[in-house]
PDB file of C-alpha atoms in Angstrom:
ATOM      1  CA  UNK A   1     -12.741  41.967 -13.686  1.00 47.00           C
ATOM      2  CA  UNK A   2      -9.404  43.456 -14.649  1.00 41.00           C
ATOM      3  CA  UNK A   3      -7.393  40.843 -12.158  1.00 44.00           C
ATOM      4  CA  UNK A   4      -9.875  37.852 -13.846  1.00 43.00           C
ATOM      5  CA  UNK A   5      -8.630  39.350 -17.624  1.00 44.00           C
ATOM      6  CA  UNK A   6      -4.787  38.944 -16.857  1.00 44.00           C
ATOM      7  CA  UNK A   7      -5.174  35.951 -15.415  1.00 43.00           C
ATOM      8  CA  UNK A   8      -6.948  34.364 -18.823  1.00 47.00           C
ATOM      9  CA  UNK A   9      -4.635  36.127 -21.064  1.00 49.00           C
ATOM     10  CA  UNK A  10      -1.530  34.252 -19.031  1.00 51.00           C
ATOM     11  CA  UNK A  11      -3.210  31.221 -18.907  1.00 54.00           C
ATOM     12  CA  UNK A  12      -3.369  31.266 -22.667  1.00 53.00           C
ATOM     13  CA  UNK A  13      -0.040  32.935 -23.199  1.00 46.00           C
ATOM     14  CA  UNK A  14       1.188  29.605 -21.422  1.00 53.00           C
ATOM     15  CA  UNK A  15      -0.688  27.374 -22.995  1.00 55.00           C
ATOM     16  CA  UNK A  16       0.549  28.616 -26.433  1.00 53.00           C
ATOM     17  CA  UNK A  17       4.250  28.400 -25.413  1.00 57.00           C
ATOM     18  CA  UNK A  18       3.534  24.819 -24.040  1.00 60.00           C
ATOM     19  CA  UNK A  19       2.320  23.760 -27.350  1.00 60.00           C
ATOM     20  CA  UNK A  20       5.331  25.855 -29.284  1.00 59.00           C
ATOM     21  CA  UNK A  21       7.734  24.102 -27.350  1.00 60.00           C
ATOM     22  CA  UNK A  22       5.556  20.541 -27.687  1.00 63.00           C
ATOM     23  CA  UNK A  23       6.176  21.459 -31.414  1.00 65.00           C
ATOM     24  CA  UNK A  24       9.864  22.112 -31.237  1.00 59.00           C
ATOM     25  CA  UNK A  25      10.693  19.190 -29.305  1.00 58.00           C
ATOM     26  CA  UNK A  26       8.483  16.886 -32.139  1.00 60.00           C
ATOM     27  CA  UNK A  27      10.508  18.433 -34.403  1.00 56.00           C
ATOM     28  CA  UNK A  28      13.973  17.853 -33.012  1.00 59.00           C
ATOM     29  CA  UNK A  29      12.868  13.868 -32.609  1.00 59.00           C
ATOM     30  CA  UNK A  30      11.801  13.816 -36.012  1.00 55.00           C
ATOM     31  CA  UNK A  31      15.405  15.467 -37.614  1.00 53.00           C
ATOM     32  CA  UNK A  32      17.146  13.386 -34.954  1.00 52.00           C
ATOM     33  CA  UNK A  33      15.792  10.198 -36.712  1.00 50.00           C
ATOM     34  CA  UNK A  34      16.181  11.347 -39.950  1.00 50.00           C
ATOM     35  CA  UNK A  35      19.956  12.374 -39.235  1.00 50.00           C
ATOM     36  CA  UNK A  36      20.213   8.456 -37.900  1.00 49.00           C
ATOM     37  CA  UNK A  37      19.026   7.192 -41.220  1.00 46.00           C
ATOM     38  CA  UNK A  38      20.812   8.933 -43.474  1.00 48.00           C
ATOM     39  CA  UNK A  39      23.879   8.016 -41.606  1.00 49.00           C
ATOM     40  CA  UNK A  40      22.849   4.301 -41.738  1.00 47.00           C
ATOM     41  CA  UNK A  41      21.949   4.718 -45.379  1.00 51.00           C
ATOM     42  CA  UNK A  42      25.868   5.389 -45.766  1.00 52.00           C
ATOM     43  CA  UNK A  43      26.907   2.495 -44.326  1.00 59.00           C
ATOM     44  CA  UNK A  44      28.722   0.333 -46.490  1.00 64.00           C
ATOM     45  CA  UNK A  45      27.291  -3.883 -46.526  1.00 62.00           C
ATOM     46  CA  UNK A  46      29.745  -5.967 -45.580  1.00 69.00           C
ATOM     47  CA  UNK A  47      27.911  -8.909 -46.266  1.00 67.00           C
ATOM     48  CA  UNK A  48      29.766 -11.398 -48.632  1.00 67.00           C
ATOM     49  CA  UNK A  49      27.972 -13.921 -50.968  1.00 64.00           C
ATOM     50  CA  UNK A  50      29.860 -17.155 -52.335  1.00 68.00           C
ATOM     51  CA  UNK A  51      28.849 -18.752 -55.437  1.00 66.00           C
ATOM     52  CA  UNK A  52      26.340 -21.082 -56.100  1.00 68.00           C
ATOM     53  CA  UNK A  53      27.963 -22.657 -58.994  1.00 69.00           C
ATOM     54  CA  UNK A  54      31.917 -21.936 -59.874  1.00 68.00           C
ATOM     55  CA  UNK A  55      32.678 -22.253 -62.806  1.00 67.00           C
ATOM     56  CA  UNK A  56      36.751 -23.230 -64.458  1.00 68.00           C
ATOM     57  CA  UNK A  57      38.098 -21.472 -66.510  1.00 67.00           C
ATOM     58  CA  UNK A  58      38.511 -23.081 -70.124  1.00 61.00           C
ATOM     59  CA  UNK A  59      41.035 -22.565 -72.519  1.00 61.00           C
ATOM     60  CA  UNK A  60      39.861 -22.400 -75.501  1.00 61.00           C
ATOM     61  CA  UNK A  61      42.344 -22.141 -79.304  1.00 66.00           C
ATOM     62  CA  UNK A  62      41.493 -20.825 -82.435  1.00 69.00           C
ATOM     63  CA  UNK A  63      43.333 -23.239 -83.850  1.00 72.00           C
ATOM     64  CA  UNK A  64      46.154 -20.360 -85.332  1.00 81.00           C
ATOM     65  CA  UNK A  65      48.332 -20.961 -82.070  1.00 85.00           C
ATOM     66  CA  UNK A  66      51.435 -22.591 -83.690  1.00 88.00           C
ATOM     67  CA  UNK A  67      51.010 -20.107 -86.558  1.00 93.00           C
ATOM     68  CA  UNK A  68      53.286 -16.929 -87.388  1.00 94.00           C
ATOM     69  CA  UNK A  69      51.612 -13.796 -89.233  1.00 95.00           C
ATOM     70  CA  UNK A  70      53.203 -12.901 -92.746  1.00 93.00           C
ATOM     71  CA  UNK A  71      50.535 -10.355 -93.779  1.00 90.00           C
ATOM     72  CA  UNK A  72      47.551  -8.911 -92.287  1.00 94.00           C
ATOM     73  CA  UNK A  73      45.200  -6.064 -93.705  1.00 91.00           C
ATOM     74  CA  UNK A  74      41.558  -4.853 -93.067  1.00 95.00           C
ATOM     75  CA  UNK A  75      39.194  -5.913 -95.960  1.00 97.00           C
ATOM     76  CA  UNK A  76      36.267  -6.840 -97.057  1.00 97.00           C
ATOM     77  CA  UNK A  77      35.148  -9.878 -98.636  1.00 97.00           C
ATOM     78  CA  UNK A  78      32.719 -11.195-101.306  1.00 96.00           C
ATOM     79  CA  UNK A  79      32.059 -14.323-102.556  1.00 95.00           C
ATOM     80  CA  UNK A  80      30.771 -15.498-106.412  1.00 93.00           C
ATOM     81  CA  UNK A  81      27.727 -18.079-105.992  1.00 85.00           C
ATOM     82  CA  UNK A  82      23.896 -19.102-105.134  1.00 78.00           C
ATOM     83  CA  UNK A  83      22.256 -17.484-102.324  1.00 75.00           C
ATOM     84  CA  UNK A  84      19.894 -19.651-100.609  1.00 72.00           C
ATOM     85  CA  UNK A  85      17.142 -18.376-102.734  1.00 69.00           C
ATOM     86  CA  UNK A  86      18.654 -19.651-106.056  1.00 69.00           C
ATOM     87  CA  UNK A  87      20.101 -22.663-104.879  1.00 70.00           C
ATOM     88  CA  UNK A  88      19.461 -25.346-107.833  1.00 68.00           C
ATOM     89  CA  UNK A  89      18.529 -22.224-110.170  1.00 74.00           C
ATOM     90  CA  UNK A  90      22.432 -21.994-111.599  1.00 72.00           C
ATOM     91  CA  UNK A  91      21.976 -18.433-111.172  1.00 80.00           C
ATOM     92  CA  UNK A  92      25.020 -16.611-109.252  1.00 81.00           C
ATOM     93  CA  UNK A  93      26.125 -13.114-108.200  1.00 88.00           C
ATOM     94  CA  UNK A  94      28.235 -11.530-105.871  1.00 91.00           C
ATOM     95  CA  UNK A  95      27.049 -11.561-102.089  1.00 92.00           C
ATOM     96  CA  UNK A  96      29.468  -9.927 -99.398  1.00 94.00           C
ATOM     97  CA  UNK A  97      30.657 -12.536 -96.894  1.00 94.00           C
ATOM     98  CA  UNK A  98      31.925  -9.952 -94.168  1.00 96.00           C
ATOM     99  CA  UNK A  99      34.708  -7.101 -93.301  1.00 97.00           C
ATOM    100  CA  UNK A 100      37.957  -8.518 -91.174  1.00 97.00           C
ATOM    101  CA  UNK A 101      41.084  -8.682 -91.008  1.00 96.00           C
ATOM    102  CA  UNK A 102      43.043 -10.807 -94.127  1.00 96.00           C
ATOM    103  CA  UNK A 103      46.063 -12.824 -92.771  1.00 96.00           C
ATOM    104  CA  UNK A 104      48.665 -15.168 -94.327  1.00 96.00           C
ATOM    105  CA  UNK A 105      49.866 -17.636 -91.799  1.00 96.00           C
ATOM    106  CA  UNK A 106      52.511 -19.663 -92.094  1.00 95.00           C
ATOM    107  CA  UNK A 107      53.106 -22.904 -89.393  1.00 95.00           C
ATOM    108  CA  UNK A 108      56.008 -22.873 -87.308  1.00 93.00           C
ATOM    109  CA  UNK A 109      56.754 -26.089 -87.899  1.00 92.00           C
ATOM    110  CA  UNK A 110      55.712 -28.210 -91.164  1.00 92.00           C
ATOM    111  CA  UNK A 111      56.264 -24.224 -93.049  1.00 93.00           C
ATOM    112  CA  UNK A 112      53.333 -24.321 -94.692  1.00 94.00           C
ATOM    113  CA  UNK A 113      51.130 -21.190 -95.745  1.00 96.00           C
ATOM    114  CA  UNK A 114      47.391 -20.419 -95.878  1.00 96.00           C
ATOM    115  CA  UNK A 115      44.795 -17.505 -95.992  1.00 97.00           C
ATOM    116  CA  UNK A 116      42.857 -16.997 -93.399  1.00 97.00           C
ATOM    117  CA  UNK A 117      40.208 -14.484 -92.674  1.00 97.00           C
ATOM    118  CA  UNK A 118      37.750 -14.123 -89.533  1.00 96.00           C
ATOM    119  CA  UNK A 119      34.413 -11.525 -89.048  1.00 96.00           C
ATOM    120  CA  UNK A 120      35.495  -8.749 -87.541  1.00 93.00           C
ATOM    121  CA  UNK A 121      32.897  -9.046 -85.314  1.00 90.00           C
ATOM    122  CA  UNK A 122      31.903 -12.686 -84.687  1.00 93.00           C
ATOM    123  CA  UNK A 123      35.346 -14.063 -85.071  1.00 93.00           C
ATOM    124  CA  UNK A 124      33.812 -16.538 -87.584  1.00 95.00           C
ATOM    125  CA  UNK A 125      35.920 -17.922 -90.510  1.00 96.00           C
ATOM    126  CA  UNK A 126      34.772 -16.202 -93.702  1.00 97.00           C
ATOM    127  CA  UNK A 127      37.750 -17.994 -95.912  1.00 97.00           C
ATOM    128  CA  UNK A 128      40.150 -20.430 -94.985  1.00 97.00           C
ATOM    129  CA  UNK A 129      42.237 -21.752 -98.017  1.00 97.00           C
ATOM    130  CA  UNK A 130      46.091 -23.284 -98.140  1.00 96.00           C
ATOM    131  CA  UNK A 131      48.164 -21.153-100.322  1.00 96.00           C
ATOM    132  CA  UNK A 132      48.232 -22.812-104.048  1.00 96.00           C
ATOM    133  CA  UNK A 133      50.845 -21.870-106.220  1.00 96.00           C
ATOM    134  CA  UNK A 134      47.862 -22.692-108.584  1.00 95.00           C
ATOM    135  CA  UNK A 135      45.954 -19.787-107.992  1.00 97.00           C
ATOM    136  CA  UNK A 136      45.667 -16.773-109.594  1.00 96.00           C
ATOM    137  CA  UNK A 137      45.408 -13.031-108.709  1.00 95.00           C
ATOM    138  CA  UNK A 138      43.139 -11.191-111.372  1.00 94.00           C
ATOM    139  CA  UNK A 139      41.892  -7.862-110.900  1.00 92.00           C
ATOM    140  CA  UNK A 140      37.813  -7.515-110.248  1.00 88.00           C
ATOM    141  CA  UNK A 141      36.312  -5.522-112.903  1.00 82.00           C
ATOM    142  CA  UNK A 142      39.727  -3.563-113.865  1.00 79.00           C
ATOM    143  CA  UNK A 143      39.537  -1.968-110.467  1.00 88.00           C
ATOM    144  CA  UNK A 144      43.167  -1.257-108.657  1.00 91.00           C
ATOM    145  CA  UNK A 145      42.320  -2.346-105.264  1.00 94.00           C
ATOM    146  CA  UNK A 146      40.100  -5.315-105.490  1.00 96.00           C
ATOM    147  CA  UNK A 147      41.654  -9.110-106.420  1.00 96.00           C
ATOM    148  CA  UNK A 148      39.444 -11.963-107.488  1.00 97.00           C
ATOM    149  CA  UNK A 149      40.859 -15.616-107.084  1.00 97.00           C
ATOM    150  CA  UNK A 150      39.327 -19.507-106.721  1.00 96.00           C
ATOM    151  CA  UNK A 151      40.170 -21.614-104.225  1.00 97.00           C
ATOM    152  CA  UNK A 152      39.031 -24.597-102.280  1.00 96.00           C
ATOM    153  CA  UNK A 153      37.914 -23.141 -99.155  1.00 96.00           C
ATOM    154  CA  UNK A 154      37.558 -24.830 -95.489  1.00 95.00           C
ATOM    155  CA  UNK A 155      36.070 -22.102 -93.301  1.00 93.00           C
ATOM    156  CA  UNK A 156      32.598 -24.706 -93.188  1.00 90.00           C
ATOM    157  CA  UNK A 157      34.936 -27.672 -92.051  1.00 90.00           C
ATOM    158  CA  UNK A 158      34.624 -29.498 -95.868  1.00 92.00           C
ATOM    159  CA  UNK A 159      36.767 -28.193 -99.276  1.00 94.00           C
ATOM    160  CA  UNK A 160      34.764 -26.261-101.335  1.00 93.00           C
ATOM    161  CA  UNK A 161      35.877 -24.363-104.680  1.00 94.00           C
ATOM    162  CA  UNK A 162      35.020 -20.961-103.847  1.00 95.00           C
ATOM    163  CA  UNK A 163      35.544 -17.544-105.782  1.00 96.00           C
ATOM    164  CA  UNK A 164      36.805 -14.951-103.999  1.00 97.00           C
ATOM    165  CA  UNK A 165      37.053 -11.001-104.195  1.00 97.00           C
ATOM    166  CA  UNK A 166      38.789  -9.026-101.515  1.00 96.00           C
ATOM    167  CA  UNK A 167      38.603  -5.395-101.870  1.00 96.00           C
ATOM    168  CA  UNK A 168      40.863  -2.808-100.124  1.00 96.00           C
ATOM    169  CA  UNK A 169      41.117   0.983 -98.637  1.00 95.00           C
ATOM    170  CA  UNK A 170      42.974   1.594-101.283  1.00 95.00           C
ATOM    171  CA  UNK A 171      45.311   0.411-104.257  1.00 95.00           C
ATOM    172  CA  UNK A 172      48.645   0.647-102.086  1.00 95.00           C
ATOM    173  CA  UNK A 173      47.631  -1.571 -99.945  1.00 95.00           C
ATOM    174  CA  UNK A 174      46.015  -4.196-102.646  1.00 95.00           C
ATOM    175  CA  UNK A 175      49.518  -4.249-104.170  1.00 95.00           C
ATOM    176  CA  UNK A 176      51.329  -5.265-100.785  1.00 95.00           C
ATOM    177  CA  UNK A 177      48.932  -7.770-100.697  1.00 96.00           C
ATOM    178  CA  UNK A 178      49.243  -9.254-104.155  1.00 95.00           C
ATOM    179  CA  UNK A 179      52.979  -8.710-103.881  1.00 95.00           C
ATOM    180  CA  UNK A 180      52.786 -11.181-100.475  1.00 95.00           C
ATOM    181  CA  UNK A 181      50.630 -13.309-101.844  1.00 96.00           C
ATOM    182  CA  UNK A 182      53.121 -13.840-104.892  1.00 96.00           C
ATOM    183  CA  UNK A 183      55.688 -14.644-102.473  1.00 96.00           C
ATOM    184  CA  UNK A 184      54.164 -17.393-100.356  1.00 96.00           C
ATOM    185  CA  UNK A 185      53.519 -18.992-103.773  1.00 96.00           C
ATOM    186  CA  UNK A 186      56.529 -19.107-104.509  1.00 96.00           C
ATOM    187  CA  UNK A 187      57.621 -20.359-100.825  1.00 95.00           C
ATOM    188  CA  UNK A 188      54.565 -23.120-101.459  1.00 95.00           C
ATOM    189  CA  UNK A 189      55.709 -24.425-104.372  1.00 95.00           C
ATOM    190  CA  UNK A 190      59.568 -24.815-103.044  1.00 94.00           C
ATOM    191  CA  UNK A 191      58.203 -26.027 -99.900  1.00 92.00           C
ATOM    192  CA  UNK A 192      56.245 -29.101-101.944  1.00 90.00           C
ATOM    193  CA  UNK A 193      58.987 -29.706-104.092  1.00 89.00           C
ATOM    194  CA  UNK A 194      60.873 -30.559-101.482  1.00 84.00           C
ATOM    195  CA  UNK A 195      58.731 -32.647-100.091  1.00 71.00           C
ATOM    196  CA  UNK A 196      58.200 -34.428-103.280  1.00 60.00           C
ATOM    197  CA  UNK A 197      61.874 -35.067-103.828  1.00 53.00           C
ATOM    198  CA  UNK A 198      63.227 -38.366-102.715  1.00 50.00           C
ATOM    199  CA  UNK A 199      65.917 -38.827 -99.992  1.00 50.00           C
ATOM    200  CA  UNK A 200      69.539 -39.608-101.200  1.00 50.00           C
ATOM    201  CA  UNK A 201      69.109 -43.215-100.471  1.00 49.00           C
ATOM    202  CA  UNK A 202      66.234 -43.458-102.427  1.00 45.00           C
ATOM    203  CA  UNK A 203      63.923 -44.292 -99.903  1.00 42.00           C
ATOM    204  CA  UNK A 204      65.805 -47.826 -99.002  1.00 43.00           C
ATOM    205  CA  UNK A 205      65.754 -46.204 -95.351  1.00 41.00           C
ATOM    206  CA  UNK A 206      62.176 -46.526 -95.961  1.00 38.00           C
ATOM    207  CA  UNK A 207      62.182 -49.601 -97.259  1.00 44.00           C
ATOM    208  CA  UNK A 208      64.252 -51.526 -94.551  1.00 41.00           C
TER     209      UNK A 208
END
């Protein structure tokens, strides 16, 4: 009976080691594969996909390309007038048209000078006027950094008279601007002068 008790006992002593190492040998199959896929999940594609549609490149201007800068300043800008509400009503007020950067350009080659300012953010034209020896600087409301002017503006592509008021960080700055404003005036009005004068023939050139 003793003999027939050992022999059980090793029977199941062996059976539970064969399934122990069954286990272990699952197990090492089963890291083995994982080990490959995480390596193959580090491989880098080197697949390579053309184009369906390609596209050239387009240059496109702003129209300011044979233009040199005078004067440029951050500001923002309002505008005197209806607002789509009131148009018809002959009522007006002040409406801001957008924060940018203020520029006097003057062409490279005819000389000329106009004001030109864009939206800081969309790039669109919020004034675009020549500059008129005409037109005059007045203070808005007696403050020391904001001018207020009328011009015919062309930032929708068609002259309208527009009022203006461009208002500064600070007074400094408004000053410089009125101070280069003044000055391409006064290159404006030489400039078309000039151009009014006749030649020193008296135009028989022209005439022949």
């Amino acid at each position: 009976y003793i003999c027939k008790r050992i022999v059980t006992t090793s029977r199941i002593v062996l059976g539970k080691r064969n399934e122990l190492e069954k286990m272990s040998a699952e197990e090492e199959k089963s890291t083995n594969a994982t080990g490959k896929t995480e390596q193959v999940s580090h491989e880098e594609s080197t697949a390579t996909f053309e184009p369906v549609v390609e596209l050239e490149e387009v240059e496109v201007k702003s129209g300011e390309e044979e233009e040199v800068v005078v004067f440029t300043f951050r500001a923002k800008l309002f505008i005197y007038g209806e607002t789509l509400l009131d148009v018809g009503t002959g009522k007006r007020s002040w409406r801001e048209r957008g924060i940018g950067e203020v520029r006097i350009l003057r062409h490279k080659e005819c000389q000329r000078l106009r004001l030109l300012m864009r939206q800081e953010r969309t790039l669109k034209v919020i004034a675009n006027h020549a500059i008129d020896p005409r037109i005059k600087l007045e203070p808005n409301a007696g403050s020391d950094r904001s001018w207020v002017w009328s011009a015919f503006d062309f930032s929708d592509g068609e002259l309208v008279e527009t009022v203006f008021a461009l208002r500064f960080a600070d007074s400094e700055i408004a000053n410089s601007f009125k101070e280069k404003f003044t000055q391409s005036q006064e290159e404006m009005e030489s400039l078309l002068k000039g151009e009014d004068k006749p030649s020193e023939d008296g135009g028989a050139a022209v005439d022949e």
